Coordinates of C-alpha atoms and ligand atoms in Angstrom, one line a residue:
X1 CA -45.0 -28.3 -12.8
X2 CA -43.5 -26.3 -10.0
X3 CA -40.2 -27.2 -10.6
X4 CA -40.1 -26.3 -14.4
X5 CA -41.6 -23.1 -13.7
X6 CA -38.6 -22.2 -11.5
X7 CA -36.6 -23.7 -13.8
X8 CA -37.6 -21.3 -16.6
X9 CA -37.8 -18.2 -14.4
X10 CA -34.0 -19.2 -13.6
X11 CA -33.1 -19.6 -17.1
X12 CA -35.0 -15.9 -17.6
X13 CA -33.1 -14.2 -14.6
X14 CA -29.8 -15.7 -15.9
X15 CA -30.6 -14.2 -19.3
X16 CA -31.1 -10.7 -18.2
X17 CA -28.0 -11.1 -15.7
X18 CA -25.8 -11.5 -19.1
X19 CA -28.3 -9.2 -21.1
X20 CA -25.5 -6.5 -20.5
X21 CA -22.0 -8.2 -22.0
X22 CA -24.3 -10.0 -23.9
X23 CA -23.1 -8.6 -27.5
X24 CA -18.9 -8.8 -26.8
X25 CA -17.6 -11.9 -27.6
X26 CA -14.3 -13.7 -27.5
X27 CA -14.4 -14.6 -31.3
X28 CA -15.7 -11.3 -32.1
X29 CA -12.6 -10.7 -34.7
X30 CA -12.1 -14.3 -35.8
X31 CA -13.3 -14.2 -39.2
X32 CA -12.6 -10.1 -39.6
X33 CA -9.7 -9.8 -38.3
X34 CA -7.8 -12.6 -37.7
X35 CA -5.1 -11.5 -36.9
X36 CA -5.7 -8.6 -34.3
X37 CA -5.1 -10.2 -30.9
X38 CA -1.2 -11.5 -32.6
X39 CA -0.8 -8.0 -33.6
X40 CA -1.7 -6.3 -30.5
X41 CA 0.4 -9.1 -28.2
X42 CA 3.4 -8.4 -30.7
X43 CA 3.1 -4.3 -30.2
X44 CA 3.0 -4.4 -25.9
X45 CA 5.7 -7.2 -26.3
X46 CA 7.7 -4.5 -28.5
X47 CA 6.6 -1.9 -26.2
X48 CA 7.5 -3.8 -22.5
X49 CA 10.6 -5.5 -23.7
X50 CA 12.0 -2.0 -25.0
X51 CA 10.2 0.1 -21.1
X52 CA 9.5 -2.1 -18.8
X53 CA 7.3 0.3 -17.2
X54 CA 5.0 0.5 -20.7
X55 CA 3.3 -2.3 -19.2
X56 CA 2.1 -0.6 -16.1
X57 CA 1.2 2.4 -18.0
X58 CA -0.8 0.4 -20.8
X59 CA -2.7 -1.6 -17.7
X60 CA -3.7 1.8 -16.1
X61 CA -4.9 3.7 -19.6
X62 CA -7.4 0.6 -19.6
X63 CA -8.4 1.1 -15.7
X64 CA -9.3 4.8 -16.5
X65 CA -10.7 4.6 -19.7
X66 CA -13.6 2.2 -18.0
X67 CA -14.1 4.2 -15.1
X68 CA -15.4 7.2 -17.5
X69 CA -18.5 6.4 -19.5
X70 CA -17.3 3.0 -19.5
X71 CA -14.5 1.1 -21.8
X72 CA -15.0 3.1 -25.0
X73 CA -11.4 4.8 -25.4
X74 CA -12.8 8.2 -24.3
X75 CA -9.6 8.4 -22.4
X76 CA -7.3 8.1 -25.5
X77 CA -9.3 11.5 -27.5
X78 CA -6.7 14.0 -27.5
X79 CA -6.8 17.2 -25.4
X80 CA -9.9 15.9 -23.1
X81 CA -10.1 13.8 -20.5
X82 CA -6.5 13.5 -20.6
X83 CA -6.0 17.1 -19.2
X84 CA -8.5 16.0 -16.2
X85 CA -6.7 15.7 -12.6
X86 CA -6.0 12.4 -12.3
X87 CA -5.1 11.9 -15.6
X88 CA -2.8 15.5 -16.4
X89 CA 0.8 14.3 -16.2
X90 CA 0.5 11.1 -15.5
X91 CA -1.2 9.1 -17.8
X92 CA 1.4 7.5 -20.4
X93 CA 1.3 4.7 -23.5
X94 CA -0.9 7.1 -25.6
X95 CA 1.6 6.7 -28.3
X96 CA 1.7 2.6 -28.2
X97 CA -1.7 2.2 -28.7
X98 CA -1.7 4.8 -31.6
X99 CA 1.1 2.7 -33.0
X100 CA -0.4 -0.2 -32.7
X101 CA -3.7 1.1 -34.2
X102 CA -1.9 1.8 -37.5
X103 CA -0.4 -1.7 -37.7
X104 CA -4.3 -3.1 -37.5
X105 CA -6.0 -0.2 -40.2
X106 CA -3.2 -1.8 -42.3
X107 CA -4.5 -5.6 -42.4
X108 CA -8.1 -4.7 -41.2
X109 CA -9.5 -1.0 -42.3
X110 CA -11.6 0.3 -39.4
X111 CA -12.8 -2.7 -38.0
X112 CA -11.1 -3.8 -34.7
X113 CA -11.9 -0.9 -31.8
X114 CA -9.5 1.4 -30.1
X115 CA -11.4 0.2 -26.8
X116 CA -10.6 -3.1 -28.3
X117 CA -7.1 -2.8 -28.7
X118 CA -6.8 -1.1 -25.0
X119 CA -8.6 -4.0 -23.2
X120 CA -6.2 -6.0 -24.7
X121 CA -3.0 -4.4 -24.4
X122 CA -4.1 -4.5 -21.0
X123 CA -4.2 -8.6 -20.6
X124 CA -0.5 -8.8 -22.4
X125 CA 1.0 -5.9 -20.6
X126 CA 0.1 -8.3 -17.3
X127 CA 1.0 -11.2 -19.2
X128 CA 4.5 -9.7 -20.3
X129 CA 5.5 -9.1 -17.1
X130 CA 4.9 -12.2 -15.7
X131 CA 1.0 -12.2 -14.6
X132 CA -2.2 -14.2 -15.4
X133 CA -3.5 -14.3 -18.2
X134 CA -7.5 -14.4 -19.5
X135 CA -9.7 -14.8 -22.2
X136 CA -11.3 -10.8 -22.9
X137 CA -14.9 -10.5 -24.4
X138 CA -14.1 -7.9 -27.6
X139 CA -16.5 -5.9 -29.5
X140 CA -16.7 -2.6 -27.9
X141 CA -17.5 0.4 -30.0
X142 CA -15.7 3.5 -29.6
X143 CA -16.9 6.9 -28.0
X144 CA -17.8 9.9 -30.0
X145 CA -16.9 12.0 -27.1
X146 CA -14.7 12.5 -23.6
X147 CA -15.9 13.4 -20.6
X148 CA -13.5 15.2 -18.1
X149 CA -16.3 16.2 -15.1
X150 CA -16.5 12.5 -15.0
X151 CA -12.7 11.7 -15.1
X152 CA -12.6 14.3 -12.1
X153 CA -15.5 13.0 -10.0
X154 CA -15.3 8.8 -10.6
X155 CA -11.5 8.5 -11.2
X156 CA -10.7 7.6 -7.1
X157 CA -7.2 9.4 -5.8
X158 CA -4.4 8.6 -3.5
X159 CA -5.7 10.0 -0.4
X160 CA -8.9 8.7 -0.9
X161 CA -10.0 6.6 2.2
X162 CA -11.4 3.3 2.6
X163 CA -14.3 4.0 2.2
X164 CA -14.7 6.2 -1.0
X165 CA -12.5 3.5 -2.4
X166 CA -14.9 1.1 -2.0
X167 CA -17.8 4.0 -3.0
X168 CA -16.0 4.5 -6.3
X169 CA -16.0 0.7 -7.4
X170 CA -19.4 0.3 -6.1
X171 CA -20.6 3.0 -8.4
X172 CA -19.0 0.8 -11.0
X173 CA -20.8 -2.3 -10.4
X174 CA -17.8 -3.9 -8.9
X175 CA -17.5 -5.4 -5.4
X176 CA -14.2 -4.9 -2.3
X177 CA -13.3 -7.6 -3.2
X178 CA -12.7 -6.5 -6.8
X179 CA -11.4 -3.1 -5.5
X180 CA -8.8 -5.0 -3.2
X181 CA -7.6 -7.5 -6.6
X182 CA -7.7 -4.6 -9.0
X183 CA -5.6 -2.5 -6.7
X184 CA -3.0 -5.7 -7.4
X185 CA -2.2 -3.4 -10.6
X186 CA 0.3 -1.5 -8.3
X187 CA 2.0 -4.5 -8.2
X188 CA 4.0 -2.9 -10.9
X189 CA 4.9 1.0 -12.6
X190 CA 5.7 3.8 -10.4
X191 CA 4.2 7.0 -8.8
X192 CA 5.3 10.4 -8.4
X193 CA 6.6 12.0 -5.2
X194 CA 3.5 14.5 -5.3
X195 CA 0.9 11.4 -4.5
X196 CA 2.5 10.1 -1.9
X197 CA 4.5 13.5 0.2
X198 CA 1.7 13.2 2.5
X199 CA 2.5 9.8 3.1
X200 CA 6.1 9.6 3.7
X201 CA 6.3 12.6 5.7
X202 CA 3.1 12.5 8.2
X203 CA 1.4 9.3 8.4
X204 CA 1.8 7.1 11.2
X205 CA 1.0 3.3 9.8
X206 CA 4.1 3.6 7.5
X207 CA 7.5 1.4 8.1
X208 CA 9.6 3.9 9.0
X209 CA 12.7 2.4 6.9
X210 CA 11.0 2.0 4.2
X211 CA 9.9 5.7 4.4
X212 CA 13.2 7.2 5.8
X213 CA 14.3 5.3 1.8
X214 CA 11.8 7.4 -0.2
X215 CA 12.0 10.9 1.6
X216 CA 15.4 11.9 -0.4
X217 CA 13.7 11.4 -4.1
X218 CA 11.0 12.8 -2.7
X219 CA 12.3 16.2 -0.6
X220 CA 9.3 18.1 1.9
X221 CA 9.3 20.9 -0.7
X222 CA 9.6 20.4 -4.5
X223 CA 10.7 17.0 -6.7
X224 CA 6.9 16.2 -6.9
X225 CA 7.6 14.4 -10.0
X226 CA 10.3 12.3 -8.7
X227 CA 9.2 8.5 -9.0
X228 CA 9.6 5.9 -6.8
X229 CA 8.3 2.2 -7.5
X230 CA 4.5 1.0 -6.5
X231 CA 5.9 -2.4 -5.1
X232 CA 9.2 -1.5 -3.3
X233 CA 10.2 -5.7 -3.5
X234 CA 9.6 -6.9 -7.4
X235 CA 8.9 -3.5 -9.4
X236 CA 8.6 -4.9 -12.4
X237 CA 7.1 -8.6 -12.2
X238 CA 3.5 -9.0 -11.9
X239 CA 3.1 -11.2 -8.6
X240 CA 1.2 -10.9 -5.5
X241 CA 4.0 -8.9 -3.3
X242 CA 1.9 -6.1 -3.3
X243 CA -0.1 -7.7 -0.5
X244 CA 2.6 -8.4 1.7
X245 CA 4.3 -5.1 1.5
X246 CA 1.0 -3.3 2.5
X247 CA 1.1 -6.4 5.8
X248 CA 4.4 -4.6 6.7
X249 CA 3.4 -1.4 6.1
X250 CA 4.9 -0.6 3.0
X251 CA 2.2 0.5 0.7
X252 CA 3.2 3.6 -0.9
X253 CA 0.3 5.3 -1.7
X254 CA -2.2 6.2 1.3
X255 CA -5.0 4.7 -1.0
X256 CA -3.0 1.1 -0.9
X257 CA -2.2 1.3 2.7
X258 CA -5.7 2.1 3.9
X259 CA -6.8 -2.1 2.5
X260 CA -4.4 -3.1 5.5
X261 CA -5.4 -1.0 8.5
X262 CA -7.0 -3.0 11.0
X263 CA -9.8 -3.0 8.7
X264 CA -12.7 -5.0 7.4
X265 CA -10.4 -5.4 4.0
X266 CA -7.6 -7.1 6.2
X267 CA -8.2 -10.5 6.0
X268 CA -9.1 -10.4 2.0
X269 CA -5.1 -8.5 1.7
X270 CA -3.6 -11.4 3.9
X271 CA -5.5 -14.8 1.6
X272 CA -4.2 -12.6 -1.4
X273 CA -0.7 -12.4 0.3
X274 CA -0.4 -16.1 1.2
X275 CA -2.1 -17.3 -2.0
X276 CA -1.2 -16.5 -5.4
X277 CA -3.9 -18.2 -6.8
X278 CA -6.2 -16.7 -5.0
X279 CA -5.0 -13.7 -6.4
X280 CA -4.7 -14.2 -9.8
X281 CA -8.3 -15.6 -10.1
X282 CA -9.9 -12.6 -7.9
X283 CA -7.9 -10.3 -10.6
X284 CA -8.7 -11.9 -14.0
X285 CA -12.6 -12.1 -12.9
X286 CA -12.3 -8.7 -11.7
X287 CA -9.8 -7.5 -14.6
X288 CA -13.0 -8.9 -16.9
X289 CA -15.9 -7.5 -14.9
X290 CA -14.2 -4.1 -14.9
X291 CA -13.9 -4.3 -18.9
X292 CA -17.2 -5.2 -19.8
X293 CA -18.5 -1.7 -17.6
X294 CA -21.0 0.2 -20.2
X295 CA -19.8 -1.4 -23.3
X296 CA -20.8 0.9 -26.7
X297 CA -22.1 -2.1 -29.6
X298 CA -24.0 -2.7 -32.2
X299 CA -24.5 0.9 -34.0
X300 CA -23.4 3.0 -31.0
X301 CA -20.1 5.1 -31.3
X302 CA -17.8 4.3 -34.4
X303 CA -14.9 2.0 -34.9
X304 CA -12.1 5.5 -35.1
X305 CA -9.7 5.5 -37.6
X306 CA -7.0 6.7 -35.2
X307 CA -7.3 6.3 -31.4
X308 CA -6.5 10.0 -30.7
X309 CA -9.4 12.0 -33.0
X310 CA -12.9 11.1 -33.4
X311 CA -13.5 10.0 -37.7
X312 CA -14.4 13.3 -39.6
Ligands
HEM1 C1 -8.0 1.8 -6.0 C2 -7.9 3.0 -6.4 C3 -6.7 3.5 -7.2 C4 -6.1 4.7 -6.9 C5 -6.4 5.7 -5.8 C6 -4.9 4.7 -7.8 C7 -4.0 5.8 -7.9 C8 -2.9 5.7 -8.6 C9 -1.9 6.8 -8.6 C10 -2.0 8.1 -7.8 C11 -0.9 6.4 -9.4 C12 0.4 7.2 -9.7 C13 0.2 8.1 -10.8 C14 1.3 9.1 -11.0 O1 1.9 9.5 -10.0 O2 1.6 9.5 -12.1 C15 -1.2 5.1 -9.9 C16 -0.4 4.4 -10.8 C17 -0.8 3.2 -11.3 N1 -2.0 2.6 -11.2 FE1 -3.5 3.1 -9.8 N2 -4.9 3.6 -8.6 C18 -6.0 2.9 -8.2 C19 -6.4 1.7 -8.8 C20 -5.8 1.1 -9.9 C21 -6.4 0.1 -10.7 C22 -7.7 -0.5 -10.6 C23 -5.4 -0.2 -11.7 C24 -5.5 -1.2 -12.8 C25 -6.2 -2.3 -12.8 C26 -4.3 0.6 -11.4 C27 -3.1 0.6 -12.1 C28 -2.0 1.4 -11.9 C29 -0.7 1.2 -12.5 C30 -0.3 0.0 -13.3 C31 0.0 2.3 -12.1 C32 1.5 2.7 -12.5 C33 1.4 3.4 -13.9 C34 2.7 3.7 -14.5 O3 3.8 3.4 -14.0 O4 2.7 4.4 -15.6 N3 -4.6 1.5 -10.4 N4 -2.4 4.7 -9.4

Protein backbone atom coordinates (compact mmCIF):
# COMPACT_ATOMS: atom_id res chain seq x y z
CA UNK A 1 0.00 0.00 0.00
CA UNK A 2 2.75 2.23 0.99
CA UNK A 3 4.82 1.55 -1.79
CA UNK A 4 2.17 2.20 -4.53
CA UNK A 5 1.35 5.38 -3.01
CA UNK A 6 4.94 6.57 -3.42
CA UNK A 7 4.90 5.06 -6.46
CA UNK A 8 2.05 7.21 -7.83
CA UNK A 9 3.20 10.46 -6.13
CA UNK A 10 6.52 9.72 -8.22
CA UNK A 11 4.80 9.19 -11.35
CA UNK A 12 2.79 12.66 -10.30
CA UNK A 13 6.06 14.71 -9.49
CA UNK A 14 7.65 13.35 -12.76
CA UNK A 15 4.60 14.56 -14.67
CA UNK A 16 4.75 18.11 -13.46
CA UNK A 17 8.76 18.05 -13.87
CA UNK A 18 7.94 17.57 -17.80
CA UNK A 19 4.60 19.57 -17.51
CA UNK A 20 6.83 22.47 -19.00
CA UNK A 21 8.42 20.92 -22.52
CA UNK A 22 5.59 18.88 -22.30
CA UNK A 23 3.84 20.17 -25.71
CA UNK A 24 7.40 20.20 -28.14
CA UNK A 25 8.06 17.18 -29.65
CA UNK A 26 10.64 15.63 -31.85
CA UNK A 27 7.94 14.45 -34.50
CA UNK A 28 6.17 17.66 -34.20
CA UNK A 29 6.63 18.26 -38.22
CA UNK A 30 6.50 14.69 -39.36
CA UNK A 31 3.27 14.49 -40.97
CA UNK A 32 3.11 18.63 -41.73
CA UNK A 33 6.14 19.17 -42.78
CA UNK A 34 8.10 16.48 -43.64
CA UNK A 35 10.49 17.82 -45.03
CA UNK A 36 11.60 20.81 -42.71
CA UNK A 37 14.53 19.49 -40.71
CA UNK A 38 16.23 18.26 -44.59
CA UNK A 39 15.60 21.73 -45.64
CA UNK A 40 16.92 23.54 -42.71
CA UNK A 41 20.31 21.01 -42.56
CA UNK A 42 20.67 21.77 -46.41
CA UNK A 43 20.39 25.91 -45.83
CA UNK A 44 23.37 25.99 -42.73
CA UNK A 45 25.22 23.30 -44.81
CA UNK A 46 24.90 26.08 -47.80
CA UNK A 47 25.57 28.66 -45.38
CA UNK A 48 28.89 27.08 -43.36
CA UNK A 49 30.42 25.51 -46.45
CA UNK A 50 30.22 29.02 -48.26
CA UNK A 51 31.43 31.16 -44.24
CA UNK A 52 32.75 29.05 -42.14
CA UNK A 53 32.09 31.41 -39.42
CA UNK A 54 28.03 31.25 -40.30
CA UNK A 55 27.99 28.47 -38.11
CA UNK A 56 29.16 30.23 -34.96
CA UNK A 57 26.95 33.15 -35.72
CA UNK A 58 23.80 30.84 -36.39
CA UNK A 59 24.71 28.94 -32.86
CA UNK A 60 24.86 32.30 -30.99
CA UNK A 61 21.36 33.98 -32.66
CA UNK A 62 19.84 30.74 -30.95
CA UNK A 63 21.81 31.39 -27.43
CA UNK A 64 20.22 34.99 -27.36
CA UNK A 65 17.06 34.44 -28.74
CA UNK A 66 16.39 31.97 -25.43
CA UNK A 67 17.88 34.11 -23.03
CA UNK A 68 15.05 36.93 -23.87
CA UNK A 69 11.51 35.83 -23.11
CA UNK A 70 12.61 32.51 -23.92
CA UNK A 71 13.26 30.62 -27.58
CA UNK A 72 10.42 32.48 -29.56
CA UNK A 73 12.57 34.32 -32.34
CA UNK A 74 12.10 37.71 -30.52
CA UNK A 75 15.74 38.24 -31.40
CA UNK A 76 15.18 37.82 -35.22
CA UNK A 77 12.14 41.02 -35.29
CA UNK A 78 13.74 43.65 -37.08
CA UNK A 79 14.89 47.00 -35.48
CA UNK A 80 14.34 45.64 -31.67
CA UNK A 81 16.21 43.64 -29.73
CA UNK A 82 18.77 43.54 -32.22
CA UNK A 83 19.77 47.27 -31.55
CA UNK A 84 20.18 46.15 -27.68
CA UNK A 85 23.95 46.21 -26.35
CA UNK A 86 24.95 42.99 -26.57
CA UNK A 87 23.34 42.31 -29.67
CA UNK A 88 24.18 45.99 -31.80
CA UNK A 89 26.95 45.06 -34.10
CA UNK A 90 27.46 41.82 -33.45
CA UNK A 91 24.88 39.61 -33.93
CA UNK A 92 25.07 38.08 -37.62
CA UNK A 93 23.04 35.13 -39.76
CA UNK A 94 19.85 37.25 -39.73
CA UNK A 95 19.76 36.81 -43.44
CA UNK A 96 20.22 32.81 -43.44
CA UNK A 97 17.49 32.18 -41.38
CA UNK A 98 15.26 34.58 -43.55
CA UNK A 99 16.48 32.60 -46.51
CA UNK A 100 15.86 29.56 -45.27
CA UNK A 101 12.34 30.62 -43.94
CA UNK A 102 11.34 31.24 -47.64
CA UNK A 103 12.49 27.84 -48.81
CA UNK A 104 10.03 26.24 -45.96
CA UNK A 105 6.69 28.85 -46.73
CA UNK A 106 7.29 27.27 -50.18
CA UNK A 107 6.68 23.46 -49.36
CA UNK A 108 4.84 24.19 -46.03
CA UNK A 109 2.76 27.70 -45.82
CA UNK A 110 3.09 29.05 -42.26
CA UNK A 111 3.53 26.04 -40.41
CA UNK A 112 7.14 25.24 -39.24
CA UNK A 113 8.30 28.22 -36.60
CA UNK A 114 11.01 30.84 -37.03
CA UNK A 115 12.01 29.61 -33.32
CA UNK A 116 11.80 26.36 -34.99
CA UNK A 117 13.98 26.81 -37.69
CA UNK A 118 16.68 28.70 -35.27
CA UNK A 119 16.89 25.87 -32.67
CA UNK A 120 17.71 23.93 -35.45
CA UNK A 121 20.10 25.75 -37.42
CA UNK A 122 21.61 25.75 -34.22
CA UNK A 123 22.21 21.68 -33.94
CA UNK A 124 23.61 21.64 -37.74
CA UNK A 125 25.66 24.70 -37.48
CA UNK A 126 27.56 22.39 -34.46
CA UNK A 127 27.09 19.45 -36.51
CA UNK A 128 28.73 21.11 -39.75
CA UNK A 129 31.56 21.96 -38.12
CA UNK A 130 32.40 18.87 -36.68
CA UNK A 131 30.37 18.77 -33.15
CA UNK A 132 27.69 16.47 -31.56
CA UNK A 133 24.82 16.16 -32.65
CA UNK A 134 21.08 15.79 -30.80
CA UNK A 135 17.68 15.10 -31.22
CA UNK A 136 15.66 18.91 -30.59
CA UNK A 137 12.01 18.87 -29.20
CA UNK A 138 10.16 21.34 -32.03
CA UNK A 139 6.97 23.15 -31.69
CA UNK A 140 7.65 26.47 -30.46
CA UNK A 141 5.46 29.37 -31.38
CA UNK A 142 6.80 32.49 -32.34
CA UNK A 143 6.65 35.99 -30.34
CA UNK A 144 4.44 38.79 -31.19
CA UNK A 145 6.94 41.06 -29.69
CA UNK A 146 10.86 41.91 -28.66
CA UNK A 147 12.00 42.87 -25.70
CA UNK A 148 15.28 44.97 -25.56
CA UNK A 149 15.24 45.92 -21.48
CA UNK A 150 15.56 42.22 -21.30
CA UNK A 151 18.30 41.73 -23.98
CA UNK A 152 20.22 44.51 -21.86
CA UNK A 153 19.67 43.08 -18.31
CA UNK A 154 19.73 38.89 -18.96
CA UNK A 155 22.07 38.83 -22.04
CA UNK A 156 25.51 38.17 -19.61
CA UNK A 157 28.78 40.21 -21.14
CA UNK A 158 32.44 39.71 -21.41
CA UNK A 159 33.63 41.24 -18.27
CA UNK A 160 31.03 39.67 -16.37
CA UNK A 161 32.58 37.69 -13.40
CA UNK A 162 32.09 34.36 -12.19
CA UNK A 163 29.70 34.89 -10.45
CA UNK A 164 27.02 36.89 -12.50
CA UNK A 165 27.89 34.20 -15.03
CA UNK A 166 26.58 31.70 -13.04
CA UNK A 167 23.60 34.38 -11.75
CA UNK A 168 22.58 34.83 -15.40
CA UNK A 169 22.12 30.92 -16.15
CA UNK A 170 20.65 30.44 -12.86
CA UNK A 171 17.92 32.96 -13.64
CA UNK A 172 17.41 30.69 -16.69
CA UNK A 173 16.86 27.50 -15.04
CA UNK A 174 20.16 26.20 -16.06
CA UNK A 175 22.91 24.89 -13.75
CA UNK A 176 27.41 25.80 -13.78
CA UNK A 177 27.65 23.05 -15.04
CA UNK A 178 25.47 23.97 -18.06
CA UNK A 179 27.03 27.50 -18.01
CA UNK A 180 30.67 25.90 -18.21
CA UNK A 181 29.38 23.30 -21.47
CA UNK A 182 27.39 26.10 -23.17
CA UNK A 183 30.34 28.43 -22.93
CA UNK A 184 31.96 25.32 -25.23
CA UNK A 185 30.14 27.52 -28.05
CA UNK A 186 33.34 29.68 -28.15
CA UNK A 187 34.83 26.79 -29.26
CA UNK A 188 34.31 28.34 -32.62
CA UNK A 189 33.46 32.26 -34.42
CA UNK A 190 35.28 35.20 -33.38
CA UNK A 191 35.10 38.35 -31.23
CA UNK A 192 35.95 41.87 -31.66
CA UNK A 193 38.86 43.68 -30.26
CA UNK A 194 36.41 45.97 -28.14
CA UNK A 195 35.36 42.84 -25.79
CA UNK A 196 38.40 41.70 -25.09
CA UNK A 197 41.03 45.33 -24.92
CA UNK A 198 40.66 45.04 -21.34
CA UNK A 199 41.91 41.74 -21.46
CA UNK A 200 44.88 41.76 -23.49
CA UNK A 201 46.23 44.86 -22.18
CA UNK A 202 45.67 44.71 -18.22
CA UNK A 203 44.79 41.46 -16.88
CA UNK A 204 47.18 39.45 -15.13
CA UNK A 205 46.01 35.55 -15.58
CA UNK A 206 46.56 35.86 -19.41
CA UNK A 207 49.63 33.97 -21.34
CA UNK A 208 51.60 36.63 -22.17
CA UNK A 209 52.48 35.13 -25.80
CA UNK A 210 49.39 34.51 -26.57
CA UNK A 211 48.40 38.18 -25.63
CA UNK A 212 51.67 39.93 -26.99
CA UNK A 213 49.85 37.90 -30.58
CA UNK A 214 46.51 39.73 -30.26
CA UNK A 215 47.57 43.36 -29.14
CA UNK A 216 48.58 44.41 -32.90
CA UNK A 217 44.88 43.60 -34.40
CA UNK A 218 43.74 44.90 -31.58
CA UNK A 219 45.89 48.46 -30.90
CA UNK A 220 45.31 50.33 -27.03
CA UNK A 221 43.23 53.03 -28.85
CA UNK A 222 40.82 52.30 -31.83
CA UNK A 223 40.41 48.87 -34.20
CA UNK A 224 37.61 47.86 -31.69
CA UNK A 225 36.13 45.87 -34.45
CA UNK A 226 39.08 44.04 -35.35
CA UNK A 227 38.39 40.20 -34.81
CA UNK A 228 40.41 37.73 -33.52
CA UNK A 229 39.31 33.92 -33.14
CA UNK A 230 37.45 32.56 -29.77
CA UNK A 231 39.70 29.32 -29.72
CA UNK A 232 43.21 30.49 -30.67
CA UNK A 233 44.12 26.33 -31.63
CA UNK A 234 41.11 24.88 -34.00
CA UNK A 235 38.90 28.12 -34.87
CA UNK A 236 36.78 26.62 -36.88
CA UNK A 237 36.08 22.85 -35.67
CA UNK A 238 33.76 22.17 -32.96
CA UNK A 239 35.90 20.23 -30.34
CA UNK A 240 36.77 20.52 -26.77
CA UNK A 241 40.06 22.79 -27.18
CA UNK A 242 38.30 25.49 -25.67
CA UNK A 243 38.96 23.90 -22.22
CA UNK A 244 42.45 23.47 -22.57
CA UNK A 245 43.30 26.87 -23.91
CA UNK A 246 41.50 28.54 -20.83
CA UNK A 247 44.06 25.68 -18.59
CA UNK A 248 46.97 27.65 -20.20
CA UNK A 249 45.53 30.83 -19.89
CA UNK A 250 44.41 31.46 -23.18
CA UNK A 251 40.72 32.31 -22.99
CA UNK A 252 40.17 35.37 -24.83
CA UNK A 253 37.37 36.82 -23.44
CA UNK A 254 37.52 37.77 -19.49
CA UNK A 255 34.10 35.95 -19.23
CA UNK A 256 35.91 32.54 -20.53
CA UNK A 257 38.96 32.93 -18.51
CA UNK A 258 37.21 33.56 -15.15
CA UNK A 259 35.80 29.27 -15.48
CA UNK A 260 39.65 28.60 -14.93
CA UNK A 261 40.82 30.78 -12.12
CA UNK A 262 41.62 28.78 -9.22
CA UNK A 263 37.97 28.55 -8.92
CA UNK A 264 35.16 26.27 -7.83
CA UNK A 265 34.50 25.83 -11.88
CA UNK A 266 38.25 24.41 -12.22
CA UNK A 267 37.91 21.01 -12.01
CA UNK A 268 34.51 20.86 -14.26
CA UNK A 269 36.99 22.92 -17.22
CA UNK A 270 39.80 20.23 -16.69
CA UNK A 271 37.16 16.65 -16.98
CA UNK A 272 35.77 18.77 -20.07
CA UNK A 273 39.54 19.22 -21.28
CA UNK A 274 40.63 15.58 -20.84
CA UNK A 275 37.29 14.17 -22.04
CA UNK A 276 35.55 14.84 -25.07
CA UNK A 277 32.78 12.86 -24.16
CA UNK A 278 32.23 14.36 -21.34
CA UNK A 279 31.86 17.33 -23.15
CA UNK A 280 29.73 16.69 -25.80
CA UNK A 281 27.04 15.05 -23.51
CA UNK A 282 27.23 18.03 -20.87
CA UNK A 283 26.63 20.30 -24.10
CA UNK A 284 23.82 18.47 -25.96
CA UNK A 285 21.81 18.07 -22.47
CA UNK A 286 22.54 21.62 -21.85
CA UNK A 287 22.23 22.75 -25.64
CA UNK A 288 18.44 21.00 -25.13
CA UNK A 289 17.69 22.37 -21.68
CA UNK A 290 18.60 25.87 -22.85
CA UNK A 291 16.12 25.42 -25.92
CA UNK A 292 13.19 24.35 -24.28
CA UNK A 293 13.46 27.89 -21.81
CA UNK A 294 9.75 29.42 -21.89
CA UNK A 295 8.55 27.79 -25.01
CA UNK A 296 5.25 29.76 -26.72
CA UNK A 297 2.60 26.62 -27.87
CA UNK A 298 -0.53 25.75 -28.44
CA UNK A 299 -2.37 29.18 -29.40
CA UNK A 300 0.27 31.48 -28.00
CA UNK A 301 2.26 33.79 -30.54
CA UNK A 302 1.85 32.93 -34.34
CA UNK A 303 3.74 30.84 -36.76
CA UNK A 304 5.37 34.47 -38.83
CA UNK A 305 5.34 34.40 -42.28
CA UNK A 306 8.83 35.96 -42.40
CA UNK A 307 11.27 35.74 -39.50
CA UNK A 308 12.05 39.48 -39.56
CA UNK A 309 8.21 41.23 -39.14
CA UNK A 310 5.47 40.08 -37.04
CA UNK A 311 2.14 38.74 -39.68
CA UNK A 312 -0.08 41.86 -40.47
C1 LIG B 1 28.75 32.62 -20.68
C2 LIG B 1 28.36 33.81 -21.08
C3 LIG B 1 28.70 34.35 -22.45
C4 LIG B 1 29.27 35.55 -22.71
C5 LIG B 1 29.65 36.60 -21.69
C6 LIG B 1 29.44 35.62 -24.13
C7 LIG B 1 29.97 36.70 -24.80
C8 LIG B 1 30.30 36.71 -26.13
C9 LIG B 1 30.92 37.81 -26.82
C10 LIG B 1 31.29 39.16 -26.19
C11 LIG B 1 31.13 37.43 -28.10
C12 LIG B 1 31.79 38.26 -29.19
C13 LIG B 1 30.76 39.15 -29.87
C14 LIG B 1 31.38 40.17 -30.78
O1 LIG B 1 32.47 40.65 -30.47
O2 LIG B 1 30.77 40.52 -31.81
C15 LIG B 1 30.63 36.10 -28.24
C16 LIG B 1 30.66 35.37 -29.40
C17 LIG B 1 30.11 34.12 -29.52
N1 LIG B 1 29.35 33.46 -28.57
FE1 LIG B 1 29.22 33.93 -26.64
N2 LIG B 1 29.00 34.47 -24.70
C18 LIG B 1 28.51 33.66 -23.71
C19 LIG B 1 27.91 32.44 -23.86
C20 LIG B 1 27.64 31.86 -25.07
C21 LIG B 1 26.77 30.74 -25.27
C22 LIG B 1 25.94 30.07 -24.18
C23 LIG B 1 26.80 30.44 -26.60
C24 LIG B 1 26.05 29.38 -27.35
C25 LIG B 1 25.64 28.25 -26.83
C26 LIG B 1 27.71 31.38 -27.21
C27 LIG B 1 28.09 31.36 -28.53
C28 LIG B 1 28.94 32.28 -29.10
C29 LIG B 1 29.49 32.12 -30.42
C30 LIG B 1 29.36 30.89 -31.30
C31 LIG B 1 30.21 33.30 -30.70
C32 LIG B 1 30.92 33.67 -32.00
C33 LIG B 1 29.88 34.32 -32.92
C34 LIG B 1 30.39 34.72 -34.28
O3 LIG B 1 31.54 34.48 -34.63
O4 LIG B 1 29.56 35.31 -35.03
N3 LIG B 1 28.18 32.24 -26.27
N4 LIG B 1 30.12 35.68 -27.02
Amino acid sequence: MAASASCLSLVVLVALATVASAQLSPTFYDTSCPRALATIKSGVMAAVSSDTRMGASLLRLHFHDCFVQGCDASVLLSGMEQNALPNNGSLRGFEVIDSIKTQIEAICSQTVSCADILTVAARDSVVALGGPSWTVPLGRRDSLDANVPEANSDLPGPTSSRTDLEDAFRKKNLTTVDMVALSGAHTIGQAQCGTFKDRIYNETNIDTTFATSLRPNCPRSNGDNNLANLDTTTANTFDNVYYTNLMSQKGLLHSDQVLFNNDTTDNTVRNFASNPAAFSSAFTTAMIKMGNIAPKTGTQGQIRLSCSRVNS
